[in-house]
Amino acid sequence: MRFGLIYHHQLPRPWAEDSEERLYNEALEQIELADRLGLDYAWATEHHFFEEYSHSSAPEVFLAAAAARTKNIRLAHGIVHMPPAVNHPARIAERLGVLDLISGGRLDFGSGQGSSQLEVGAFGIELKDKYEQWHEALEVVVRMMTETPFTGHDGTWVKMPPRNVVPKPKQKPHPPLWRACTRRDSIQDAAREGMGALAFSFVNPEEAKEWVDAYYGTLASEECRPVGRAVNANVAMVLPFMCHEDEEVALDRGLEAAHFFSYSLMHYYMTGEHRPGVTDIWAEFQEAKEALGFTRTPAAPAEDDGQGGVQQAMMDQVGMLRRGIGTPEQIRDIVRRYEAVGVDQIIFSVQIGKNRHEHIMESLELFAREVMPEFVEGRDRKEAEKAERLSVAVKEALGRVEHGTTDVSDFAIAPELSLPGYQDDEDDD
């Protein structure tokens, strides 16, 4: 079992002039501490225009700052938005190369397609097209990281002539690939494409077992045709987090933040009408939380909630929100249960809602001291055994995909004399 932190950079209203500056500086301090304590991953998501829910619009800059302040912790995109109107594939490949180099080969690359109309619509992307754009752009980025030179692409969404995209990543053939997943079928899609599954849905260990079994079953089947030049066989699950010796203190400190995380997610993806720069999601949450069951003991919704089952789905999530919030013994127990069903990594959401920086730091220290040692012992041996078990399946999967290359050795770009003092022939006449 590996452990990570994920940063959405949540910032509920009201805001002070220095709120965002303080938010980022505190996140970097938390990652520095996590590095010293031996946690394995620091993830950063990418979102645009998601006020309060996520102010993480430039994760590559944040991860670069984290790289400069850490030594061992892996730095991971969770995820990069792939539609070319948001991030051109060449710019993604270039940033990945630089990040991997300056971090000493500590980068992981998670990708996704973007989300709601509020977000992708601002870039002129139609929701029906975003999956195809993600998939095509991902294949192009992988080629840019591995081809010297990149031989060009003439697709539906990406068109680019041959160029040598530099710098290349330190890790060969490229950093480990992950995919954002929210449902069991997307977990299986990650396995089909040889990528790690970054599961953002809050599921209990029993349901997680079904997801893990489906993932590794698909990975070992003939359906697996990796999009990358290597297979990243991993399943990661995300949980809210707050740890304290006293359960009531842990809940006081962390549960409302977890509830706000879920409420703000619902606001942007399911139920909210958003007025940019005007809507106060935190204030709306405070007014609605009791009626919606965001309490210590969530109430069951009415049989007919009038929202097509949305409230029932939300209540299912609410019950999961306290799984990573509690005493060291309680968190140790839930980690054991996830480990027992084959989950490879638990990623804790810490900087959510109005969680206080000092409480997060205390929780990390307590977790590292009281919970982590049990799961670190013997981990390298278990991972080596897992790699051996999967080695034949991985080799066969990579062998199913041919990566043909086009000879572009004769491709040349004609010089253009456009420097000051030079004139073309027409100007001379």
Short mmCIF file of C-alpha atoms in Angstrom, two decimals:
data_model
loop_
_atom_site.label_atom_id
_atom_site.label_comp_id
_atom_site.label_asym_id
_atom_site.label_seq_id
_atom_site.Cartn_x
_atom_site.Cartn_y
_atom_site.Cartn_z
CA MET A 1 0.00 0.00 0.00
CA ARG A 2 1.25 3.44 -0.99
CA PHE A 3 -0.03 6.72 0.42
CA GLY A 4 -0.57 10.05 -1.28
CA LEU A 5 -2.12 13.47 -0.84
CA ILE A 6 -4.23 15.16 -3.51
CA TYR A 7 -4.67 18.89 -3.90
CA HIS A 8 -7.76 20.49 -5.40
CA HIS A 9 -6.90 23.79 -3.67
CA GLN A 10 -10.39 24.27 -2.29
CA LEU A 11 -11.14 27.76 -1.10
CA PRO A 12 -14.65 28.37 0.28
CA ARG A 13 -15.88 31.93 0.53
CA PRO A 14 -15.50 34.50 2.00
CA TRP A 15 -12.06 35.32 0.64
CA ALA A 16 -9.42 37.70 1.98
CA GLU A 17 -6.90 39.42 -0.26
CA ASP A 18 -4.20 36.87 0.62
CA SER A 19 -6.41 33.76 0.72
CA GLU A 20 -5.09 32.13 -2.45
CA GLU A 21 -1.47 32.96 -1.66
CA ARG A 22 -1.83 31.43 1.79
CA LEU A 23 -3.62 28.38 0.35
CA TYR A 24 -0.76 27.56 -2.00
CA ASN A 25 1.99 28.24 0.51
CA GLU A 26 0.32 26.01 3.09
CA ALA A 27 -0.10 23.23 0.52
CA LEU A 28 3.61 23.35 -0.25
CA GLU A 29 4.44 23.17 3.46
CA GLN A 30 2.19 20.13 3.76
CA ILE A 31 3.95 18.40 0.88
CA GLU A 32 7.34 19.19 2.39
CA LEU A 33 6.21 17.54 5.61
CA ALA A 34 4.75 14.56 3.74
CA ASP A 35 8.09 14.11 1.99
CA ARG A 36 9.98 14.09 5.30
CA LEU A 37 7.46 11.67 6.81
CA GLY A 38 7.82 9.20 3.95
CA LEU A 39 4.49 9.51 2.15
CA ASP A 40 4.76 8.40 -1.44
CA TYR A 41 2.78 10.77 -3.69
CA ALA A 42 1.64 14.38 -3.97
CA TRP A 43 -1.10 14.73 -6.56
CA ALA A 44 -2.45 17.95 -8.07
CA THR A 45 -5.62 18.18 -10.10
CA GLU A 46 -6.45 20.61 -12.89
CA HIS A 47 -9.67 22.58 -12.97
CA HIS A 48 -10.73 25.89 -14.47
CA PHE A 49 -13.34 28.38 -13.25
CA PHE A 50 -14.50 26.08 -10.41
CA GLU A 51 -14.69 28.79 -7.75
CA GLU A 52 -14.43 27.48 -4.19
CA TYR A 53 -14.31 23.81 -5.30
CA SER A 54 -10.91 24.00 -7.03
CA HIS A 55 -8.49 26.87 -7.58
CA SER A 56 -5.97 24.45 -9.15
CA SER A 57 -5.68 25.89 -12.64
CA ALA A 58 -1.91 25.51 -13.15
CA PRO A 59 -0.84 22.22 -11.52
CA GLU A 60 2.40 22.08 -13.49
CA VAL A 61 3.57 25.27 -11.76
CA PHE A 62 2.52 24.00 -8.34
CA LEU A 63 4.25 20.64 -8.87
CA ALA A 64 7.41 22.39 -10.04
CA ALA A 65 7.46 24.38 -6.80
CA ALA A 66 6.92 21.15 -4.85
CA ALA A 67 9.78 19.50 -6.76
CA ALA A 68 12.16 22.22 -5.62
CA ARG A 69 11.20 21.69 -1.96
CA THR A 70 11.21 17.87 -1.78
CA LYS A 71 13.56 14.96 -2.34
CA ASN A 72 11.69 11.66 -2.52
CA ILE A 73 7.92 12.05 -2.80
CA ARG A 74 6.53 11.41 -6.29
CA LEU A 75 4.79 14.35 -7.95
CA ALA A 76 1.69 13.45 -9.90
CA HIS A 77 -0.77 15.08 -12.25
CA GLY A 78 -4.20 13.97 -11.17
CA ILE A 79 -5.21 14.92 -13.83
CA VAL A 80 -4.19 17.02 -16.88
CA HIS A 81 -7.07 18.12 -19.09
CA MET A 82 -6.24 16.73 -22.53
CA PRO A 83 -8.60 18.46 -25.02
CA PRO A 84 -6.26 20.50 -27.24
CA ALA A 85 -8.21 23.72 -26.77
CA VAL A 86 -7.30 23.55 -23.07
CA ASN A 87 -3.77 22.15 -23.36
CA HIS A 88 -2.04 21.55 -26.68
CA PRO A 89 -0.35 18.12 -26.71
CA ALA A 90 3.06 19.60 -27.50
CA ARG A 91 2.84 21.92 -24.50
CA ILE A 92 1.79 19.02 -22.28
CA ALA A 93 4.71 16.88 -23.48
CA GLU A 94 7.17 19.73 -22.99
CA ARG A 95 5.95 20.45 -19.46
CA LEU A 96 6.07 16.76 -18.54
CA GLY A 97 9.64 16.56 -19.79
CA VAL A 98 10.76 19.54 -17.75
CA LEU A 99 8.93 18.42 -14.60
CA ASP A 100 10.39 14.94 -14.78
CA LEU A 101 13.89 16.31 -15.23
CA ILE A 102 13.83 18.89 -12.46
CA SER A 103 12.27 16.38 -10.05
CA GLY A 104 14.88 13.75 -10.79
CA GLY A 105 12.41 11.36 -12.42
CA ARG A 106 9.63 11.59 -9.83
CA LEU A 107 6.71 12.47 -12.12
CA ASP A 108 3.49 10.51 -12.71
CA PHE A 109 1.14 11.57 -15.50
CA GLY A 110 -2.61 11.26 -14.99
CA SER A 111 -4.90 12.42 -17.76
CA GLY A 112 -8.59 13.09 -18.24
CA GLN A 113 -11.13 14.65 -20.56
CA GLY A 114 -12.44 17.59 -18.55
CA SER A 115 -15.81 17.76 -16.94
CA SER A 116 -18.78 20.07 -16.88
CA GLN A 117 -20.06 22.57 -19.42
CA LEU A 118 -18.98 25.40 -17.13
CA GLU A 119 -15.39 24.24 -17.52
CA VAL A 120 -14.91 22.81 -21.03
CA GLY A 121 -17.54 25.08 -22.60
CA ALA A 122 -15.37 28.09 -21.85
CA PHE A 123 -12.78 26.66 -24.25
CA GLY A 124 -15.31 26.05 -27.01
CA ILE A 125 -15.45 22.28 -26.41
CA GLU A 126 -18.69 20.37 -26.76
CA LEU A 127 -19.29 17.74 -24.11
CA LYS A 128 -19.94 15.06 -26.73
CA ASP A 129 -16.44 15.56 -28.17
CA LYS A 130 -14.28 15.67 -25.07
CA TYR A 131 -13.70 11.89 -24.76
CA GLU A 132 -12.43 11.59 -28.33
CA GLN A 133 -10.26 14.66 -27.86
CA TRP A 134 -8.74 13.24 -24.68
CA HIS A 135 -7.94 9.89 -26.26
CA GLU A 136 -6.39 11.28 -29.42
CA ALA A 137 -4.36 13.87 -27.53
CA LEU A 138 -3.07 11.27 -25.05
CA GLU A 139 -1.78 9.05 -27.85
CA VAL A 140 -0.04 12.06 -29.39
CA VAL A 141 1.57 13.11 -26.09
CA VAL A 142 2.94 9.59 -25.57
CA ARG A 143 4.45 9.67 -29.04
CA MET A 144 5.95 13.10 -28.40
CA MET A 145 7.67 11.78 -25.28
CA THR A 146 9.06 8.70 -27.01
CA GLU A 147 9.70 9.57 -30.67
CA THR A 148 12.86 11.36 -31.79
CA PRO A 149 11.67 13.20 -33.74
CA PHE A 150 7.90 13.16 -33.33
CA THR A 151 6.81 12.18 -36.82
CA GLY A 152 3.69 14.31 -36.95
CA HIS A 153 -0.04 13.69 -36.64
CA ASP A 154 -3.00 14.44 -38.87
CA GLY A 155 -6.04 13.50 -36.82
CA THR A 156 -9.51 14.78 -36.12
CA TRP A 157 -8.55 16.98 -33.18
CA VAL A 158 -4.76 17.25 -33.38
CA LYS A 159 -2.79 18.28 -36.44
CA MET A 160 0.92 18.90 -36.18
CA PRO A 161 3.90 18.45 -38.54
CA PRO A 162 7.07 16.60 -37.53
CA ARG A 163 9.05 18.25 -34.75
CA ASN A 164 11.47 16.99 -32.12
CA VAL A 165 9.61 17.74 -28.88
CA VAL A 166 12.19 18.51 -26.20
CA PRO A 167 13.11 17.94 -23.48
CA LYS A 168 12.30 14.26 -23.11
CA PRO A 169 11.44 12.89 -19.66
CA LYS A 170 14.11 11.34 -17.47
CA GLN A 171 11.99 8.21 -16.94
CA LYS A 172 12.03 5.81 -19.87
CA PRO A 173 10.02 5.21 -21.88
CA HIS A 174 7.91 7.86 -20.11
CA PRO A 175 6.45 8.65 -16.67
CA PRO A 176 3.79 6.20 -15.40
CA LEU A 177 0.39 6.83 -16.98
CA TRP A 178 -2.86 7.10 -15.00
CA ARG A 179 -6.45 7.73 -15.98
CA ALA A 180 -9.21 9.48 -14.04
CA CYS A 181 -12.01 7.01 -13.18
CA THR A 182 -15.40 7.54 -11.58
CA ARG A 183 -17.21 4.28 -12.39
CA ARG A 184 -16.45 0.60 -12.66
CA ASP A 185 -16.54 0.69 -16.47
CA SER A 186 -13.91 3.46 -16.56
CA ILE A 187 -11.76 1.36 -14.21
CA GLN A 188 -11.88 -1.40 -16.81
CA ASP A 189 -11.10 1.10 -19.57
CA ALA A 190 -7.95 2.09 -17.66
CA ALA A 191 -6.95 -1.59 -17.55
CA ARG A 192 -7.65 -2.05 -21.26
CA GLU A 193 -5.24 0.77 -21.99
CA GLY A 194 -2.56 -0.31 -19.53
CA MET A 195 -2.92 2.74 -17.29
CA GLY A 196 -3.22 3.13 -13.55
CA ALA A 197 -6.78 3.73 -12.36
CA LEU A 198 -7.17 6.93 -10.37
CA ALA A 199 -10.58 6.38 -8.75
CA PHE A 200 -12.21 9.59 -7.56
CA SER A 201 -15.46 8.00 -6.38
CA PHE A 202 -15.76 7.28 -2.68
CA VAL A 203 -16.45 3.54 -2.53
CA ASN A 204 -16.30 1.19 0.44
CA PRO A 205 -13.77 -1.66 0.53
CA GLU A 206 -16.36 -4.25 -0.47
CA GLU A 207 -17.25 -2.35 -3.63
CA ALA A 208 -13.58 -1.54 -4.18
CA LYS A 209 -12.91 -5.28 -4.37
CA GLU A 210 -15.24 -5.54 -7.36
CA TRP A 211 -13.44 -2.63 -9.02
CA VAL A 212 -9.99 -4.08 -8.32
CA ASP A 213 -10.95 -7.55 -9.54
CA ALA A 214 -12.44 -6.07 -12.72
CA TYR A 215 -9.30 -3.99 -13.28
CA TYR A 216 -6.76 -6.77 -12.88
CA GLY A 217 -8.96 -9.28 -14.71
CA THR A 218 -9.13 -6.95 -17.72
CA LEU A 219 -5.42 -6.11 -17.51
CA ALA A 220 -4.55 -9.81 -17.76
CA SER A 221 -6.94 -10.41 -20.66
CA GLU A 222 -6.53 -10.06 -24.41
CA GLU A 223 -8.50 -6.83 -24.17
CA CYS A 224 -5.44 -5.00 -22.80
CA ARG A 225 -3.78 -2.93 -25.50
CA PRO A 226 -1.62 -0.29 -23.79
CA VAL A 227 -1.76 3.28 -24.99
CA GLY A 228 1.71 3.84 -23.55
CA ARG A 229 5.01 2.08 -24.11
CA ALA A 230 4.85 0.67 -20.57
CA VAL A 231 2.06 -0.65 -18.34
CA ASN A 232 1.25 0.99 -15.01
CA ALA A 233 -0.69 -1.66 -13.08
CA ASN A 234 -2.16 0.24 -10.15
CA VAL A 235 -5.50 1.11 -8.57
CA ALA A 236 -5.67 4.19 -6.32
CA MET A 237 -8.65 5.28 -4.22
CA VAL A 238 -9.31 8.78 -2.83
CA LEU A 239 -10.58 9.46 0.71
CA PRO A 240 -11.10 12.59 2.83
CA PHE A 241 -8.70 12.64 5.80
CA MET A 242 -8.29 13.91 9.32
CA CYS A 243 -6.54 11.97 12.08
CA HIS A 244 -6.63 12.58 15.83
CA GLU A 245 -6.35 10.43 18.96
CA ASP A 246 -9.88 11.50 19.89
CA GLU A 247 -12.53 10.50 17.34
CA GLU A 248 -14.79 13.43 18.23
CA VAL A 249 -11.97 15.89 17.66
CA ALA A 250 -11.17 14.29 14.30
CA LEU A 251 -14.81 14.60 13.26
CA ASP A 252 -15.06 18.18 14.54
CA ARG A 253 -11.99 19.11 12.55
CA GLY A 254 -12.55 17.21 9.32
CA LEU A 255 -16.10 16.05 8.67
CA GLU A 256 -17.67 19.35 7.62
CA ALA A 257 -14.85 19.85 5.12
CA ALA A 258 -15.54 16.43 3.62
CA HIS A 259 -19.23 17.28 3.42
CA PHE A 260 -18.45 20.57 1.67
CA PHE A 261 -16.22 18.74 -0.79
CA SER A 262 -19.13 16.49 -1.75
CA TYR A 263 -21.64 19.36 -1.82
CA SER A 264 -19.47 21.58 -4.03
CA LEU A 265 -18.82 18.64 -6.35
CA MET A 266 -22.56 18.11 -6.66
CA HIS A 267 -23.03 21.84 -7.27
CA TYR A 268 -20.79 21.84 -10.33
CA TYR A 269 -21.65 18.45 -11.78
CA MET A 270 -25.27 17.73 -10.90
CA THR A 271 -27.51 20.16 -9.09
CA GLY A 272 -26.14 23.70 -8.95
CA GLU A 273 -26.95 26.76 -11.03
CA HIS A 274 -23.75 28.78 -11.02
CA ARG A 275 -23.34 32.53 -11.51
CA PRO A 276 -19.61 33.21 -12.01
CA GLY A 277 -18.22 35.57 -9.43
CA VAL A 278 -21.56 35.75 -7.62
CA THR A 279 -22.67 32.32 -6.35
CA ASP A 280 -21.53 31.67 -2.78
CA ILE A 281 -21.30 27.88 -2.55
CA TRP A 282 -20.18 27.87 1.08
CA ALA A 283 -23.17 29.97 2.15
CA GLU A 284 -25.54 27.75 0.19
CA PHE A 285 -23.95 24.69 1.82
CA GLN A 286 -24.46 26.12 5.29
CA GLU A 287 -28.14 26.67 4.56
CA ALA A 288 -28.75 23.27 2.97
CA LYS A 289 -26.46 20.85 4.82
CA GLU A 290 -28.92 19.72 7.50
CA ALA A 291 -31.73 19.08 5.04
CA LEU A 292 -29.38 17.19 2.74
CA GLY A 293 -28.12 14.93 5.51
CA PHE A 294 -24.63 16.36 5.88
CA THR A 295 -24.51 15.55 9.59
CA ARG A 296 -22.67 13.14 11.87
CA THR A 297 -25.41 10.58 11.14
CA PRO A 298 -26.87 11.18 7.67
CA ALA A 299 -30.63 10.79 7.36
CA ALA A 300 -32.03 8.67 4.58
CA PRO A 301 -33.66 10.66 1.74
CA ALA A 302 -37.31 10.32 0.89
CA GLU A 303 -38.17 7.43 -1.40
CA ASP A 304 -38.99 9.87 -4.20
CA ASP A 305 -36.51 12.71 -3.94
CA GLY A 306 -37.83 14.40 -7.08
CA GLN A 307 -34.33 14.57 -8.58
CA GLY A 308 -34.10 11.28 -10.41
CA GLY A 309 -32.21 9.61 -7.57
CA VAL A 310 -29.57 12.34 -7.26
CA GLN A 311 -30.15 12.75 -3.53
CA GLN A 312 -29.93 8.99 -2.93
CA ALA A 313 -26.63 8.87 -4.80
CA MET A 314 -25.39 11.76 -2.71
CA MET A 315 -26.40 10.02 0.53
CA ASP A 316 -24.48 6.92 -0.55
CA GLN A 317 -21.42 9.13 -0.85
CA VAL A 318 -22.05 10.94 2.44
CA GLY A 319 -21.75 7.69 4.36
CA MET A 320 -18.29 7.15 2.84
CA LEU A 321 -17.03 10.64 3.61
CA ARG A 322 -15.90 9.83 7.15
CA ARG A 323 -13.90 6.70 6.22
CA GLY A 324 -10.54 8.48 6.43
CA ILE A 325 -11.56 10.69 9.35
CA GLY A 326 -10.98 9.30 12.83
CA THR A 327 -8.44 7.87 15.21
CA PRO A 328 -5.23 6.14 14.12
CA GLU A 329 -6.84 2.80 14.97
CA GLN A 330 -9.92 3.55 12.85
CA ILE A 331 -7.86 4.73 9.89
CA ARG A 332 -5.53 1.74 10.23
CA ASP A 333 -8.54 -0.54 10.05
CA ILE A 334 -9.96 1.05 6.89
CA VAL A 335 -6.54 0.96 5.20
CA ARG A 336 -6.21 -2.73 6.07
CA ARG A 337 -9.57 -3.39 4.45
CA TYR A 338 -8.61 -1.60 1.26
CA GLU A 339 -5.24 -3.34 1.19
CA ALA A 340 -6.91 -6.73 1.67
CA VAL A 341 -8.98 -6.29 -1.50
CA GLY A 342 -5.98 -5.25 -3.59
CA VAL A 343 -6.07 -1.44 -3.64
CA ASP A 344 -2.53 -0.23 -4.34
CA GLN A 345 -2.70 3.34 -3.09
CA ILE A 346 -4.84 5.46 -0.78
CA ILE A 347 -4.85 9.15 -1.65
CA PHE A 348 -6.03 11.52 1.06
CA SER A 349 -7.85 14.78 0.32
CA VAL A 350 -6.58 17.06 3.06
CA GLN A 351 -6.85 20.67 1.92
CA ILE A 352 -10.63 20.68 1.50
CA GLY A 353 -13.45 22.79 2.92
CA LYS A 354 -12.14 24.91 5.76
CA ASN A 355 -9.69 22.38 7.16
CA ARG A 356 -7.05 24.26 9.11
CA HIS A 357 -3.41 24.02 8.09
CA GLU A 358 -2.16 23.22 11.60
CA HIS A 359 -4.70 20.41 11.94
CA ILE A 360 -3.60 18.90 8.62
CA MET A 361 0.04 18.99 9.71
CA GLU A 362 -0.78 17.36 13.05
CA SER A 363 -2.83 14.68 11.30
CA LEU A 364 -0.04 13.82 8.88
CA GLU A 365 2.47 13.47 11.68
CA LEU A 366 0.15 11.25 13.73
CA PHE A 367 -0.71 9.12 10.69
CA ALA A 368 2.95 8.64 9.78
CA ARG A 369 3.83 7.70 13.35
CA GLU A 370 0.90 5.44 14.24
CA VAL A 371 -0.50 4.04 10.99
CA MET A 372 2.05 3.97 8.19
CA PRO A 373 4.72 1.65 9.66
CA GLU A 374 2.47 -1.42 9.45
CA PHE A 375 1.96 -0.93 5.72
CA VAL A 376 5.52 0.05 4.83
CA GLU A 377 7.02 -3.11 6.29
CA GLY A 378 7.40 -5.74 3.58
CA ARG A 379 5.92 -3.46 0.91
CA ASP A 380 8.83 -3.68 -1.53
CA ARG A 381 8.74 -7.48 -1.42
CA LYS A 382 4.99 -7.55 -2.05
CA GLU A 383 5.30 -5.15 -4.97
CA ALA A 384 8.09 -7.24 -6.49
CA GLU A 385 5.93 -10.36 -6.17
CA LYS A 386 3.03 -8.56 -7.83
CA ALA A 387 5.24 -7.43 -10.71
CA GLU A 388 6.41 -11.00 -11.20
CA ARG A 389 2.82 -12.32 -11.24
CA LEU A 390 1.85 -9.77 -13.88
CA SER A 391 5.03 -9.96 -15.97
CA VAL A 392 3.71 -12.38 -18.59
CA ALA A 393 0.42 -10.52 -18.97
CA VAL A 394 2.23 -7.19 -19.30
CA LYS A 395 4.64 -8.55 -21.90
CA GLU A 396 1.78 -10.02 -23.91
CA ALA A 397 -0.20 -6.77 -23.69
CA LEU A 398 2.69 -4.67 -24.96
CA GLY A 399 3.20 -7.18 -27.75
CA ARG A 400 -0.36 -6.67 -29.02
CA VAL A 401 0.34 -3.07 -30.03
CA GLU A 402 2.62 -2.16 -32.89
CA HIS A 403 4.05 1.33 -32.80
CA GLY A 404 4.99 1.92 -36.39
CA THR A 405 7.06 4.96 -37.22
CA THR A 406 7.16 7.12 -40.30
CA ASP A 407 10.49 7.95 -41.86
CA VAL A 408 10.78 11.73 -41.72
CA SER A 409 14.54 11.90 -42.15
CA ASP A 410 14.10 13.93 -45.33
CA PHE A 411 11.63 16.32 -43.75
CA ALA A 412 13.12 19.81 -43.55
CA ILE A 413 11.88 23.24 -42.67
CA ALA A 414 13.08 25.93 -45.05
CA PRO A 415 14.82 28.88 -43.43
CA GLU A 416 13.08 32.23 -43.41
CA LEU A 417 15.25 35.31 -43.25
CA SER A 418 13.14 37.62 -41.15
CA LEU A 419 15.81 39.19 -38.98
CA PRO A 420 16.20 42.97 -38.94
CA GLY A 421 18.32 44.11 -41.85
CA TYR A 422 17.27 41.30 -44.17
CA GLN A 423 14.89 41.79 -47.09
CA ASP A 424 13.43 39.30 -49.52
CA ASP A 425 13.85 39.52 -53.28
CA GLU A 426 10.60 41.40 -53.78
CA ASP A 427 11.78 44.15 -51.47
CA ASP A 428 15.02 44.36 -53.45
CA ASP A 429 13.18 44.95 -56.74
#
